[in-house]
Coordinates of C-alpha atoms in Angstrom, one line a residue:
Chain A
M9 CA 128.5 82.9 107.8
K10 CA 126.5 85.3 109.9
I11 CA 125.9 88.1 108.4
E12 CA 126.9 91.4 110.9
L13 CA 126.4 95.3 111.3
L14 CA 128.7 97.1 109.6
D15 CA 130.3 94.0 107.7
V16 CA 131.1 95.0 103.7
L17 CA 129.1 92.4 100.9
T18 CA 130.0 92.0 97.2
L19 CA 127.1 90.7 96.3
D20 CA 126.8 89.1 92.5
N21 CA 126.4 93.1 90.9
D22 CA 130.2 93.5 92.2
K23 CA 128.7 96.2 94.4
E24 CA 130.0 96.8 97.8
Y25 CA 127.4 97.2 100.4
V26 CA 127.2 98.2 104.3
V27 CA 125.3 96.4 106.2
S28 CA 123.1 99.1 107.8
A29 CA 121.1 98.3 109.6
I30 CA 119.5 94.1 110.8
S31 CA 116.2 92.3 111.9
R32 CA 116.4 88.6 112.8
R33 CA 113.4 87.0 112.7
D34 CA 113.0 83.3 114.1
N35 CA 115.0 81.7 110.5
E36 CA 115.1 84.7 108.3
N37 CA 117.3 87.3 108.7
F38 CA 116.6 90.7 106.8
Y39 CA 119.4 93.2 106.2
C40 CA 119.6 97.1 105.3
L41 CA 122.2 97.5 102.3
I42 CA 123.5 100.5 101.5
N43 CA 126.3 100.9 98.7
K44 CA 129.3 101.4 99.5
D45 CA 130.0 104.7 96.4
Q46 CA 125.9 105.1 95.6
N47 CA 124.1 105.9 98.7
D48 CA 121.1 106.6 97.5
D49 CA 121.3 102.7 96.2
L50 CA 119.9 101.1 99.3
I51 CA 118.5 97.4 99.7
I52 CA 116.2 95.6 102.0
C53 CA 116.2 92.1 101.8
R54 CA 115.6 88.9 103.1
T55 CA 117.9 85.7 104.0
T56 CA 117.4 82.1 105.1
D57 CA 120.9 81.1 104.7
D58 CA 122.8 84.6 104.9
E59 CA 124.3 83.0 101.2
T60 CA 121.5 84.5 98.7
L61 CA 119.3 87.1 99.5
K62 CA 116.1 88.4 97.9
E63 CA 115.5 91.8 98.0
I64 CA 112.0 93.1 98.9
N65 CA 109.8 95.6 98.1
D66 CA 106.5 95.2 100.1
P67 CA 105.6 98.3 102.1
E68 CA 103.8 96.8 104.6
L69 CA 106.7 94.0 105.8
V70 CA 109.3 97.3 105.0
R71 CA 107.5 99.5 108.0
S72 CA 107.3 96.4 110.0
L73 CA 111.1 96.2 110.0
L74 CA 111.5 99.9 110.5
P75 CA 111.7 100.2 114.2
E76 CA 114.0 96.8 114.4
F77 CA 116.7 98.0 111.4
Y78 CA 116.6 100.9 114.6
K79 CA 117.0 98.7 117.2
S80 CA 119.7 97.3 115.9
I81 CA 121.6 100.6 115.1
K82 CA 121.2 102.1 118.8
D83 CA 121.8 98.6 120.3
S84 CA 125.5 97.7 118.3
H85 CA 126.8 100.1 120.2
I86 CA 128.9 101.1 117.2
L87 CA 128.7 104.8 117.7
D88 CA 130.3 104.8 121.7
E89 CA 133.6 105.6 120.2
F90 CA 132.0 109.4 119.3
N91 CA 129.8 109.5 122.7
I92 CA 126.4 108.8 120.6
N93 CA 123.9 107.3 122.4
L94 CA 121.1 106.8 120.2
P95 CA 117.6 107.6 121.9
D96 CA 115.2 104.9 122.7
L97 CA 112.0 105.4 120.2
E98 CA 109.4 103.7 122.6
E99 CA 110.4 105.8 125.7
N100 CA 110.3 108.9 123.6
A101 CA 107.6 108.3 121.4
Chain B
M1 CA 103.0 91.0 98.0
T2 CA 105.6 93.1 95.8
E3 CA 108.6 91.4 96.5
Q4 CA 111.0 91.5 93.7
E5 CA 112.4 88.9 91.8
R6 CA 115.7 89.6 91.4
E7 CA 118.0 88.1 93.9
F8 CA 121.8 88.2 95.1
K9 CA 124.3 86.5 95.4
I10 CA 127.1 87.0 98.5
K11 CA 130.2 86.7 96.3
M12 CA 132.5 87.6 99.2
I13 CA 132.1 88.8 102.9
Q14 CA 135.0 90.9 104.5
K15 CA 134.5 91.9 107.9
Y16 CA 134.7 95.6 108.5
Q17 CA 138.3 96.0 109.4
G18 CA 138.4 99.8 109.9
D19 CA 140.2 101.0 113.5
L20 CA 138.9 104.8 114.3
N21 CA 142.3 105.1 116.3
K22 CA 144.7 105.0 113.3
E23 CA 145.1 107.6 111.0
G24 CA 144.0 107.1 107.4
T25 CA 141.3 105.0 108.6
Q26 CA 139.4 107.6 110.2
I27 CA 138.0 108.9 107.9
N28 CA 136.3 105.7 105.7
S29 CA 134.9 104.4 109.0
L30 CA 133.7 108.3 109.8
G31 CA 132.4 107.4 106.1
V32 CA 130.7 104.5 107.2
L33 CA 129.3 105.4 110.5
G34 CA 127.5 108.7 109.3
G35 CA 125.8 106.2 107.0
V36 CA 124.1 104.3 109.8
L37 CA 123.9 107.3 111.7
C38 CA 122.0 108.8 108.8
L39 CA 120.1 105.7 108.4
A40 CA 118.9 105.7 112.1
S41 CA 117.8 109.2 111.4
G42 CA 115.8 108.8 108.8
I43 CA 113.9 106.3 110.3
A44 CA 113.5 108.2 113.7
Y45 CA 111.7 110.7 110.6
L46 CA 109.7 108.1 109.1
L47 CA 108.5 107.1 112.7
E48 CA 107.4 110.4 113.2
Y49 CA 109.9 111.2 116.0
R50 CA 111.3 114.1 114.1
F51 CA 112.9 115.4 117.2
I52 CA 114.8 112.6 117.2
G53 CA 115.8 112.6 114.2
A54 CA 116.8 116.0 114.1
A55 CA 119.1 115.7 116.8
I56 CA 120.7 112.9 115.2
L57 CA 121.4 114.7 112.4
L58 CA 122.8 117.6 114.3
L59 CA 125.1 115.3 115.9
F60 CA 126.4 113.9 113.4
G61 CA 127.6 117.2 112.1
S62 CA 128.7 117.9 115.4
F63 CA 131.3 115.8 117.3
S64 CA 133.3 118.8 118.8
I65 CA 130.1 119.9 120.8
T66 CA 128.6 115.7 121.2
V67 CA 128.4 115.9 124.7
Q68 CA 126.3 119.3 124.7
I69 CA 123.8 117.4 122.1
K70 CA 123.8 114.2 123.8
N71 CA 122.8 116.2 126.9
L72 CA 120.1 118.2 124.5
I73 CA 119.0 115.1 123.4
S74 CA 118.7 113.4 126.8
T75 CA 115.9 116.3 128.3
I76 CA 114.2 116.5 125.0
A77 CA 113.4 112.7 125.6
K78 CA 111.8 113.2 129.2
K79 CA 109.5 115.7 128.0
A80 CA 106.5 114.8 127.0
G81 CA 104.4 115.8 124.2
I82 CA 106.6 118.3 122.4
E83 CA 105.6 117.8 119.0
Q84 CA 102.8 120.2 119.9
E85 CA 105.1 122.9 120.6
I86 CA 106.0 122.8 116.7
E87 CA 104.0 125.6 115.7
R88 CA 105.5 127.6 118.5
L89 CA 109.5 127.1 117.9
K90 CA 108.8 127.9 114.5
E91 CA 107.6 131.4 116.2
D92 CA 110.3 131.8 118.3
I93 CA 112.6 130.6 115.5
A94 CA 111.6 132.9 113.1
V95 CA 111.3 135.5 115.4
D96 CA 115.0 134.8 116.3
I97 CA 116.3 134.8 112.9
I98 CA 114.8 138.5 112.5
N99 CA 116.3 140.3 115.0
E100 CA 119.9 138.6 114.1
S101 CA 119.2 139.4 110.5
V102 CA 118.0 143.2 110.8
M103 CA 119.4 146.2 112.3
D104 CA 118.2 146.8 115.5
N105 CA 116.0 150.2 114.3
Q106 CA 114.2 147.6 111.9
K107 CA 113.4 144.9 114.3
D108 CA 110.3 145.7 116.0
E109 CA 109.1 146.7 112.6
K110 CA 110.8 143.2 111.2
V111 CA 108.8 141.2 114.0
K112 CA 106.0 142.7 113.9
E113 CA 105.5 142.1 109.9
Y114 CA 106.3 138.3 110.8
K115 CA 104.1 138.2 113.4
I116 CA 100.8 139.6 111.4
N117 CA 101.6 137.7 108.0
K118 CA 102.9 134.2 109.4
I119 CA 104.9 132.6 108.4
E120 CA 103.4 131.0 105.8
K121 CA 102.5 134.1 103.7
Y122 CA 106.1 135.0 103.7
N123 CA 106.1 135.3 99.5
N124 CA 107.5 133.2 96.8
E125 CA 109.2 136.0 95.2
I126 CA 111.9 136.2 98.1
S127 CA 112.1 132.5 98.3
K128 CA 112.8 132.4 94.9
Q129 CA 116.5 134.6 95.4
K130 CA 117.4 131.7 97.5
S131 CA 116.1 128.7 95.6
G132 CA 119.8 127.2 96.6
W133 CA 118.3 126.6 100.1
S134 CA 115.9 123.7 98.3
S135 CA 118.4 121.3 98.3
L136 CA 119.0 121.9 102.2
A137 CA 115.6 121.9 103.0
I138 CA 115.6 118.7 104.8
F139 CA 118.6 119.3 106.5
L140 CA 117.7 123.2 107.6
G141 CA 114.2 121.9 108.7
A142 CA 116.0 119.6 111.5
V143 CA 118.7 122.2 112.0
V144 CA 115.6 124.9 113.2
I145 CA 113.9 122.5 115.0
V146 CA 116.5 121.6 117.1
L147 CA 117.6 125.6 117.1
G148 CA 113.6 125.9 118.4
I149 CA 114.0 123.0 121.0
S150 CA 117.3 124.6 122.5
N151 CA 116.2 127.8 122.6
M152 CA 113.0 126.7 124.8
L153 CA 115.5 124.8 127.2
N154 CA 118.7 127.0 127.3
N155 CA 119.8 129.8 125.4
D156 CA 123.6 129.5 126.4
I157 CA 124.0 126.6 124.0
I158 CA 122.8 128.4 121.0
S159 CA 126.3 129.8 119.6
N160 CA 127.7 126.7 119.7
L161 CA 124.5 125.0 118.0
I162 CA 124.6 127.6 115.5
G163 CA 128.2 126.8 114.6
A164 CA 127.9 123.0 114.6
T165 CA 125.2 124.1 112.1
K166 CA 127.4 125.8 109.6
I167 CA 129.9 122.6 109.8
F168 CA 126.9 120.7 109.0
I169 CA 126.1 123.2 106.1
G170 CA 129.9 123.1 104.9
A171 CA 129.2 119.8 104.5
G172 CA 126.9 119.7 101.7
I173 CA 127.6 116.2 100.4
E174 CA 126.4 115.1 103.8
T175 CA 123.2 116.9 103.6
V176 CA 122.5 115.1 100.5
Y177 CA 123.7 112.1 101.4
V178 CA 120.7 112.1 104.1
E179 CA 118.1 113.3 102.3
K180 CA 118.8 110.6 99.2
V181 CA 118.6 108.3 102.3
I182 CA 115.7 109.2 103.9
E183 CA 113.4 109.5 100.4
K184 CA 114.7 106.1 99.4
L185 CA 113.7 104.1 102.8
A186 CA 110.6 106.0 102.4
K187 CA 109.5 105.2 98.9
K188 CA 110.5 101.5 100.1
A189 CA 108.3 101.5 102.9
G190 CA 105.6 103.0 100.5
L191 CA 105.9 106.2 102.8
E192 CA 106.4 108.7 99.4
T193 CA 103.5 111.0 100.8
E194 CA 105.3 111.5 103.8
V195 CA 108.4 112.9 102.2
Q196 CA 106.1 115.5 100.7
R197 CA 104.4 116.5 103.5
L198 CA 108.0 116.8 104.5
H199 CA 108.8 119.1 102.0
N200 CA 105.8 120.8 102.7
E201 CA 106.1 121.7 106.2
L202 CA 110.0 122.8 105.5
E203 CA 109.1 124.7 102.9
I204 CA 108.2 127.7 105.6
T205 CA 111.9 126.6 106.6
N206 CA 113.3 127.6 103.1
N207 CA 111.0 130.7 103.2
I208 CA 112.6 131.6 106.5
N209 CA 116.1 131.2 105.4
S210 CA 115.4 133.2 102.0
E211 CA 114.2 136.2 103.9
N212 CA 117.4 135.7 106.5
Y213 CA 119.3 135.8 102.9
V214 CA 117.8 138.3 101.7
N215 CA 117.8 140.7 104.9
E216 CA 121.8 140.2 104.5
E217 CA 121.5 141.0 101.2
E218 CA 119.7 144.4 102.3
R219 CA 122.1 145.2 105.1
G220 CA 125.4 144.6 102.4
H221 CA 123.9 147.4 100.4
S222 CA 122.9 149.9 103.7
R223 CA 126.5 149.4 104.6

């Protein structure tokens, strides 16, 4: 069971979260989840099996994930429908 | 490490089935995509790529002129060192706002007044009268920057951008959403000071818009 961008996950708190960004590193995946009904409920978590998610709040780790999160959204082309091409961060730094 | 012990089990996984072409699912689809786009914008901002973030924010609120904005972003992307132009852009925009918000016989005086006092000197009394703008500070800052860039690059599209701005302001809930996402993400990344800096920087924008509001009021009374 591989989690993909825009998947809707129902966690054991009975809340639904949209997978809004992804970072895949070696044997571990990181996800940015946004609660469908409560927009400021944002969870960043890690998992090795895509079945149990562990929330992370290590600022250094989160910071390191941000560019990868952005890239996952950019590379997904989910916004192509609207002729939106997200800029490449590296090229515009 | 400051990781929480909190663990979540995925009870069920649903593949997103939204079909953007089908009536009835479109709003939901836009809502979900909008959230992702806001996230991308927030990340872009936090990584200091503010113009990109600003452009994305505006883009989200203005699908009808997407092509124009996209071209604008592309143009911005090709420019080097544009962030150093912020101060000049702020001044240009402030002057534009003054020119649009006061009567002809007051323009020169108002612009001169602005240039003498600088934006930072605009008094708090004025901003208090328009305190409602505070919650829109992030958005307005983004819009002003984009408007400033457009002003520099191509005056012809300003009217379209202003139209898009009005659309976005009308969707106030999305503005709050953007702010929440950015702040939430900033907190998790230990970047709260960045958000505070953002608020401080955008206070200037708040004051500009307050001035604009007051001038509109004055013009209304003079009629």
